[in-house]
Coordinates of C-alpha atoms and ligand atoms in Angstrom, one line a residue:
M278 CA 1.3 15.9 39.8
I279 CA 1.6 16.8 36.1
R280 CA 2.2 20.5 35.5
V281 CA 0.2 21.8 32.5
A282 CA 0.5 25.0 30.4
I283 CA -2.0 26.1 27.8
V284 CA -0.8 28.1 24.8
G285 CA -3.7 29.8 22.9
V286 CA -6.6 30.6 25.3
G287 CA -9.4 30.9 22.8
N288 CA -12.5 28.8 22.0
I289 CA -11.1 25.3 22.0
S290 CA -8.8 25.8 25.0
K291 CA -11.9 25.9 27.2
L292 CA -12.3 22.1 26.6
H293 CA -8.7 21.6 27.6
T294 CA -9.0 23.7 30.8
D295 CA -12.2 21.9 31.7
A296 CA -10.6 18.5 31.1
Y297 CA -7.5 19.2 33.2
L298 CA -9.7 20.7 36.0
A299 CA -11.6 17.4 36.0
F300 CA -8.5 15.6 37.3
P301 CA -7.3 17.8 40.2
E302 CA -5.3 14.9 41.8
R303 CA -3.4 14.2 38.7
C304 CA -2.6 17.6 37.1
Q305 CA -2.4 21.3 37.8
I306 CA -2.6 24.2 35.3
V307 CA 0.5 26.2 36.1
A308 CA 0.5 28.6 33.1
L309 CA -1.8 30.2 30.5
C310 CA -0.3 31.9 27.5
D311 CA -1.9 33.9 24.7
I312 CA -0.8 36.8 22.5
A313 CA -4.0 38.4 24.0
P314 CA -3.1 37.9 27.7
E315 CA -6.4 39.4 28.8
K316 CA -8.0 36.2 27.7
C317 CA -5.7 34.3 30.2
E318 CA -6.7 36.7 33.0
E319 CA -10.4 36.2 32.2
R320 CA -10.0 32.4 32.1
K321 CA -8.0 32.3 35.2
E322 CA -10.6 34.3 37.1
S323 CA -13.7 32.6 35.7
L324 CA -12.4 29.0 36.4
H325 CA -10.5 29.9 39.6
I326 CA -7.3 28.5 38.3
E327 CA -5.3 29.5 41.3
G328 CA -1.6 30.0 40.9
A329 CA -1.5 29.9 37.1
R330 CA 1.1 32.3 35.7
I331 CA 0.2 34.3 32.6
F332 CA 2.3 34.9 29.6
S333 CA 1.9 36.7 26.3
S334 CA 4.3 34.5 24.3
H335 CA 5.3 30.9 24.6
T336 CA 9.0 31.7 24.4
A337 CA 8.7 34.0 27.4
M338 CA 6.8 31.3 29.2
L339 CA 9.5 28.7 28.4
D340 CA 12.2 31.1 29.5
A341 CA 10.5 31.9 32.7
I342 CA 9.4 28.5 33.9
K343 CA 11.4 26.0 31.9
G344 CA 11.6 22.8 33.9
Q345 CA 8.4 23.6 35.7
I346 CA 6.0 22.5 32.9
D347 CA 5.4 18.8 32.1
L348 CA 2.7 19.1 29.4
V349 CA 1.7 21.9 27.0
S350 CA -1.7 22.0 25.3
V351 CA -1.1 23.9 22.0
C352 CA -4.5 25.5 21.1
T353 CA -3.4 28.2 18.7
P354 CA -4.4 28.6 15.0
P355 CA -2.9 25.9 12.8
Y356 CA -0.1 28.0 11.2
C357 CA 1.8 28.2 14.5
H358 CA 1.2 24.6 15.8
A359 CA 4.6 23.4 14.5
G360 CA 6.8 26.2 15.8
I361 CA 5.2 26.3 19.3
T362 CA 5.2 22.5 19.5
I363 CA 8.9 22.2 18.5
D364 CA 9.9 24.9 20.9
C365 CA 8.1 23.2 23.8
L366 CA 9.5 19.7 23.0
K367 CA 13.0 21.2 22.8
A368 CA 12.4 22.8 26.2
G369 CA 11.7 19.4 27.7
C370 CA 7.9 19.5 27.7
N371 CA 5.5 16.9 26.5
V372 CA 2.9 18.3 24.0
V373 CA -0.7 17.7 23.0
V374 CA -1.4 19.7 19.9
E375 CA -4.9 20.6 18.6
K376 CA -6.0 19.4 15.2
P377 CA -4.9 19.8 12.5
M378 CA -1.4 18.7 13.7
S379 CA 0.0 21.2 11.2
A380 CA -0.8 22.5 7.7
S381 CA 2.0 20.6 6.0
L382 CA 3.8 17.3 6.0
E383 CA 7.2 19.0 6.2
E384 CA 6.1 20.6 9.5
C385 CA 4.6 17.3 10.8
D386 CA 8.0 15.7 10.1
A387 CA 9.8 18.4 11.9
M388 CA 7.5 18.0 14.9
L389 CA 8.0 14.2 14.9
A390 CA 11.8 14.7 14.7
A391 CA 11.6 17.1 17.7
E392 CA 9.7 14.5 19.6
K393 CA 12.3 11.9 18.9
E394 CA 15.2 14.1 19.7
S395 CA 13.7 15.3 22.9
G396 CA 12.5 11.9 24.2
K397 CA 9.2 13.6 25.1
V398 CA 5.7 12.7 24.0
L399 CA 3.7 14.4 21.2
A400 CA 0.0 13.7 21.2
C401 CA -2.5 15.1 18.7
I402 CA -6.2 15.9 19.4
A403 CA -8.7 13.7 17.6
Q404 CA -11.3 13.6 20.4
N405 CA -14.0 11.9 18.5
R406 CA -12.3 8.6 19.0
F407 CA -13.3 9.1 22.6
R408 CA -17.1 9.0 21.8
D409 CA -19.0 5.9 22.7
P410 CA -20.6 5.4 19.2
I411 CA -17.3 5.9 17.4
A412 CA -15.3 3.7 19.8
A413 CA -18.0 1.0 19.4
L414 CA -17.9 1.2 15.6
K415 CA -14.2 0.8 15.7
K416 CA -14.6 -2.4 17.8
V417 CA -17.2 -3.7 15.4
V418 CA -14.9 -3.1 12.4
D419 CA -11.9 -4.7 14.2
S420 CA -14.0 -7.7 15.3
G421 CA -14.2 -9.0 11.7
M422 CA -17.9 -9.7 12.1
I423 CA -18.8 -7.6 9.0
G424 CA -16.0 -9.1 6.9
R425 CA -13.7 -7.0 4.7
I426 CA -14.8 -3.4 4.2
L427 CA -15.8 -2.8 0.6
H428 CA -17.0 0.8 0.8
A429 CA -17.1 3.7 3.3
Q430 CA -19.3 6.8 3.1
V431 CA -17.9 9.6 5.2
D432 CA -20.2 12.6 5.5
S433 CA -18.3 15.3 7.2
F434 CA -21.2 17.7 7.0
W435 CA -20.9 21.0 8.9
W436 CA -22.6 24.3 8.4
R437 CA -20.9 27.7 9.0
G438 CA -22.4 31.1 8.2
L439 CA -20.6 33.5 5.9
H440 CA -19.0 35.5 8.7
Y441 CA -17.2 32.4 10.1
Y442 CA -14.3 33.2 7.8
D443 CA -14.1 36.8 9.0
L444 CA -12.0 35.8 12.0
W445 CA -8.5 37.0 11.4
W446 CA -6.7 33.6 10.9
R447 CA -9.6 31.8 9.2
G448 CA -10.2 31.7 5.5
K449 CA -6.5 32.2 4.5
W450 CA -4.2 29.4 3.3
E451 CA -1.3 31.0 5.1
T452 CA -2.9 31.0 8.6
E453 CA -5.8 28.4 8.6
G454 CA -3.7 26.1 6.4
G455 CA -6.8 25.0 4.5
G456 CA -10.6 25.1 4.5
C457 CA -13.2 22.6 5.7
T458 CA -11.2 19.5 4.6
L459 CA -8.3 20.4 6.9
N460 CA -10.1 22.0 9.7
H461 CA -13.5 20.2 9.9
A462 CA -13.2 16.9 8.1
V463 CA -9.9 16.3 9.8
H464 CA -12.0 14.6 12.5
H465 CA -13.8 12.3 10.2
I466 CA -10.6 11.6 8.1
D467 CA -8.8 10.6 11.3
M468 CA -11.7 8.2 12.2
L469 CA -11.7 6.8 8.7
I470 CA -8.0 6.1 8.8
W471 CA -8.3 4.6 12.3
M472 CA -10.9 2.1 11.0
M473 CA -9.7 1.5 7.4
G474 CA -6.0 2.5 7.2
M475 CA -4.5 4.7 4.5
P476 CA -5.7 4.5 0.9
E477 CA -3.5 4.0 -2.1
K478 CA -4.9 6.7 -4.3
V479 CA -7.0 9.8 -4.0
T480 CA -9.1 11.7 -6.6
A481 CA -10.8 14.8 -5.4
V482 CA -12.6 18.0 -6.4
I483 CA -12.5 21.0 -4.2
S484 CA -14.6 24.1 -4.4
N485 CA -15.9 27.2 -2.6
A486 CA -19.6 27.3 -3.2
A487 CA -20.9 29.8 -0.6
H488 CA -18.1 31.6 1.4
S489 CA -17.1 34.5 -0.8
N490 CA -14.8 35.9 2.0
A491 CA -12.4 32.9 2.1
E492 CA -9.5 31.9 0.0
V493 CA -10.0 28.3 1.1
E494 CA -12.5 25.6 0.1
D495 CA -15.9 25.2 1.8
V496 CA -16.7 21.9 0.1
S497 CA -14.7 19.0 -1.3
V498 CA -15.6 15.5 -2.5
A499 CA -12.9 12.8 -2.5
I500 CA -12.8 9.2 -3.7
L501 CA -10.3 7.1 -2.0
Q502 CA -9.0 3.8 -3.4
Y503 CA -7.8 0.9 -1.2
P504 CA -6.0 -2.4 -2.0
K505 CA -8.3 -5.1 -3.2
G506 CA -10.8 -2.7 -4.8
A507 CA -12.4 -1.1 -1.7
L508 CA -13.5 2.6 -2.1
A509 CA -14.4 5.4 0.3
Q510 CA -16.1 8.7 -0.5
V511 CA -15.4 11.6 1.8
T512 CA -17.4 14.8 1.6
S513 CA -16.0 17.7 3.6
S514 CA -18.3 20.6 3.9
V515 CA -19.3 23.7 5.8
I516 CA -22.4 24.2 3.6
H517 CA -24.6 21.4 4.9
H518 CA -27.6 22.6 6.9
G519 CA -28.3 20.2 9.8
E520 CA -24.8 18.9 10.0
E521 CA -25.9 15.2 9.5
Q522 CA -22.5 13.7 10.1
Q523 CA -22.0 10.0 9.7
L524 CA -19.7 7.2 8.8
I525 CA -21.1 4.2 7.0
F526 CA -19.1 1.0 6.4
Q527 CA -20.3 -1.6 3.9
G528 CA -18.7 -4.9 4.8
E529 CA -18.9 -8.2 2.9
K530 CA -21.5 -9.4 5.5
A531 CA -23.2 -6.3 6.8
R532 CA -23.5 -2.5 6.8
V533 CA -22.7 -0.7 10.0
S534 CA -22.5 3.0 10.8
A535 CA -22.2 5.8 13.3
P536 CA -24.9 6.8 14.2
W537 CA -25.4 3.0 14.9
R538 CA -27.5 1.1 12.4
V539 CA -26.9 -2.4 11.1
C540 CA -28.2 -4.2 8.0
A541 CA -27.2 -7.6 6.8
N542 CA -28.8 -8.6 3.5
L543 CA -29.1 -12.2 2.3
A544 CA -29.1 -13.2 -1.4
G545 CA -31.8 -15.2 -2.9
S546 CA -31.2 -17.9 -5.6
N547 CA -31.0 -15.2 -8.2
A548 CA -28.6 -13.2 -6.0
F549 CA -31.2 -10.4 -5.5
P550 CA -31.7 -9.4 -1.8
L551 CA -34.3 -11.4 0.0
P552 CA -37.0 -9.6 2.0
E553 CA -35.7 -11.3 5.2
H554 CA -32.2 -10.2 6.5
D555 CA -29.5 -12.2 8.2
E556 CA -31.2 -11.6 11.5
A557 CA -28.8 -13.8 13.4
L558 CA -25.8 -11.6 12.4
E559 CA -27.8 -8.4 12.9
K560 CA -28.6 -9.6 16.5
K561 CA -25.0 -10.6 17.1
L562 CA -23.8 -7.2 16.0
N563 CA -26.4 -5.3 18.1
D564 CA -25.7 -7.5 21.2
F565 CA -21.9 -6.9 20.7
V566 CA -22.4 -3.1 20.6
E567 CA -24.8 -3.1 23.6
A568 CA -22.3 -5.1 25.6
I569 CA -19.5 -2.5 25.1
P570 CA -19.1 -0.6 28.4
P571 CA -19.2 3.2 28.0
L572 CA -15.9 5.1 28.1
P573 CA -15.0 6.6 31.4
H574 CA -14.7 10.0 29.8
Q575 CA -15.9 11.4 26.5
V576 CA -14.2 13.6 23.9
H577 CA -11.5 16.1 25.1
T578 CA -11.7 14.9 28.6
G579 CA -11.4 11.3 27.4
E580 CA -8.4 12.0 25.2
L581 CA -6.6 14.2 27.8
D582 CA -7.2 11.5 30.4
N583 CA -5.4 9.2 28.0
V584 CA -2.5 11.6 27.6
L585 CA -2.1 12.0 31.4
T586 CA -2.2 8.3 31.8
A587 CA 0.5 7.9 29.1
L588 CA 2.7 10.4 31.0
E589 CA 2.0 8.7 34.3
K590 CA 2.7 5.2 33.0
G591 CA 5.4 6.0 30.4
S592 CA 3.2 4.5 27.7
R593 CA 2.3 6.0 24.3
P594 CA -0.8 8.1 24.0
A595 CA -3.7 6.6 21.9
I596 CA -3.3 9.3 19.3
D597 CA 0.2 10.4 18.5
G598 CA 2.1 12.5 16.0
H599 CA 2.1 9.6 13.5
D600 CA -1.7 9.6 13.5
G601 CA -1.8 13.3 13.1
R602 CA 0.6 13.1 10.2
N603 CA -1.4 10.4 8.4
T604 CA -4.5 12.6 8.6
V605 CA -2.5 15.6 7.2
E606 CA -1.1 13.4 4.5
L607 CA -4.5 12.2 3.2
I608 CA -5.8 15.8 3.4
T609 CA -2.7 17.0 1.5
A610 CA -3.4 14.4 -1.2
I611 CA -7.0 15.6 -1.4
Y612 CA -5.7 19.2 -1.9
K613 CA -3.2 18.1 -4.5
S614 CA -5.7 16.1 -6.4
G615 CA -8.2 19.0 -6.3
A616 CA -5.7 21.6 -7.3
T617 CA -4.1 19.6 -10.1
E618 CA -7.3 17.9 -11.3
S619 CA -5.5 14.5 -11.2
T620 CA -5.4 11.2 -9.2
V621 CA -2.7 11.3 -6.5
K622 CA -0.8 8.3 -5.2
L623 CA 0.1 7.8 -1.6
P624 CA 2.5 8.1 0.2
L625 CA 3.5 11.6 -0.9
S626 CA 7.3 12.0 -1.2
K627 CA 9.4 14.7 0.4
N628 CA 10.1 16.0 -3.1
D629 CA 6.4 16.6 -3.7
P630 CA 5.7 20.3 -4.2
F631 CA 2.7 19.9 -1.8
Y632 CA 5.0 18.6 1.0
T633 CA 5.8 22.1 2.2
V634 CA 3.8 25.1 3.2
P635 CA 5.3 27.3 0.4
G636 CA 4.4 24.5 -2.1
L637 CA 0.9 24.4 -0.8
L638 CA 0.6 28.2 -0.9
A639 CA 1.8 28.2 -4.5
G640 CA -0.3 25.3 -5.6
M641 CA -3.7 25.9 -4.1
P642 CA -6.4 28.0 -5.7
H643 CA -7.6 31.2 -4.0
F644 CA -11.3 30.9 -4.4
F645 CA -12.0 34.4 -3.1
E646 CA -10.0 37.1 -1.4
K647 CA -10.5 37.7 2.3
T648 CA -11.6 41.3 2.7
T649 CA -12.8 41.4 6.4
S650 CA -10.7 40.4 9.4
V651 CA -12.2 40.6 12.9
K652 CA -10.0 40.1 16.0
D653 CA -12.3 37.9 18.0
F654 CA -15.8 36.4 18.1
Q655 CA -17.9 36.0 21.2
G656 CA -20.5 33.2 21.6
P657 CA -20.7 29.5 22.0
I658 CA -19.1 27.1 19.5
T659 CA -20.1 23.5 18.6
T660 CA -17.7 20.7 17.7
G661 CA -19.7 18.4 15.6
G662 CA -22.1 15.4 15.8
D663 CA -22.7 13.1 18.7
Y664 CA -23.4 10.1 16.4
V665 CA -26.3 9.1 18.7
K666 CA -29.1 9.2 16.1
Ligands
NAD937 N1 -10.9 19.7 18.4 C1 -11.9 20.4 18.0 O1 -13.0 20.0 17.9 C2 -11.6 21.8 17.6 C3 -12.7 22.8 17.5 C4 -12.4 24.1 17.2 C5 -11.0 24.5 17.0 N2 -10.0 23.5 17.0 C6 -8.6 23.9 16.8 O2 -8.1 24.6 17.9 C7 -7.2 25.6 17.4 C8 -7.7 27.0 17.9 O3 -9.0 27.2 17.4 P1 -10.0 28.1 18.2 O4 -11.3 28.0 17.6 O5 -9.8 27.9 19.7 O6 -9.4 29.6 17.8 P2 -9.5 31.0 18.6 O7 -9.1 32.0 17.7 O8 -10.7 31.0 19.4 O9 -8.3 30.8 19.7 C9 -6.9 30.7 19.3 C10 -6.2 31.5 20.4 O10 -4.8 31.4 20.1 C11 -4.2 32.7 20.3 N3 -2.9 32.8 19.6 C12 -2.8 33.0 18.3 N4 -1.4 32.9 18.0 C13 -0.8 32.7 19.2 C14 0.5 32.5 19.5 N5 1.5 32.6 18.6 N6 0.9 32.3 20.8 C15 -0.1 32.2 21.8 N7 -1.4 32.4 21.5 C16 -1.8 32.6 20.2 C17 -5.3 33.7 19.9 O11 -5.1 35.0 20.5 C18 -6.5 33.0 20.4 O12 -6.9 33.4 21.7 C19 -7.2 25.5 15.9 O13 -6.1 24.7 15.5 C20 -8.5 24.8 15.5 O14 -8.4 24.0 14.4 C21 -10.3 22.3 17.4

């Protein structure tokens, strides 16, 4: 039985508690921890998490029940992911940390070093890989059926009202670590890297077009350059009504996307597209996708099932700290490119000023000053598209 603790019992932690409670034979929630411990009481009561102990700091929790926790879900704001993760690993716990892994590469590297030294496992949340349309698209790309990828269009389109950034930790470089590129597009950037690998160069523009209560960006557009000439364009935004999120890959032989759509052009004798398509390839791709069995569990439940399995079997989780770091590295490159109005080459070195949190804080523009800070918001949240249509 895997003994689980949750640190940070806010919005997203609900998806963690729900996921763990879906596997009662495999794990048990033994501790809930939040600087606002009344949130733990409320969660314990509403979900009937019998026997869970409540703490108002993760250090008090580790002191009190060290050796009695196997896995910690870190669901706090980004600025404290690294410190809490490292303390938990050092105390002998495995950790699954919410996205973004951290706000800086220096912190990611410290987390990876703590994982190595402790011999424990560090997993990072990127739950969209556990969605049927995304898992299917990955299989299509890996199958080679569309040929080499020439271009990717990643529309990380979200919409958040002005007051979104009034929450105390949001809208500040110091506590949120970034704006929509780090905290929203992180999902799509993870998916893009999963399918296409890391680019060689990044050129980006970042802006804040509509959220006059946030230091951070609310829109960015990045062009990524890959070996052999392939390009990707990534738009990260919280200003897009309708949140029409999609990933489109143009391969040598066909175009595929999530939400799923396939198109395979054929060239006429003058190389212009013929009215008829390569229907055989389109059918082959459609049949391939239809034959993929659905995942046993979706999103957070799917990923946490995978983390539990990794701990049970002694295997690696599907999404580990190296994946989390890659995503942070690409986002850091977007920030550096936007802030310095230049093209940035990857990988970023440890001497790069944007490698550290102080370097990022010094280098990033403050679009607006945050003037309002509210302690908590009530109401349901959403976590992005389902890529179904
Ligand atoms: N995977 C996703 O789709 C998704 C969606 C939303 C948020 N998130 C991520 O989850 C994390 C939390 O976001 P949220 O929306 O749940 O925020 P939230 O403000 O609703 O919850 C965060 C909780 O952490 C607590 N907290 C803050 N500092 C703490 C500390 N040092 N120790 C213990 N508890 C502490 C706060 O009191 C709060 O209850 C962020 O990293 C965010 O980016 C992920």
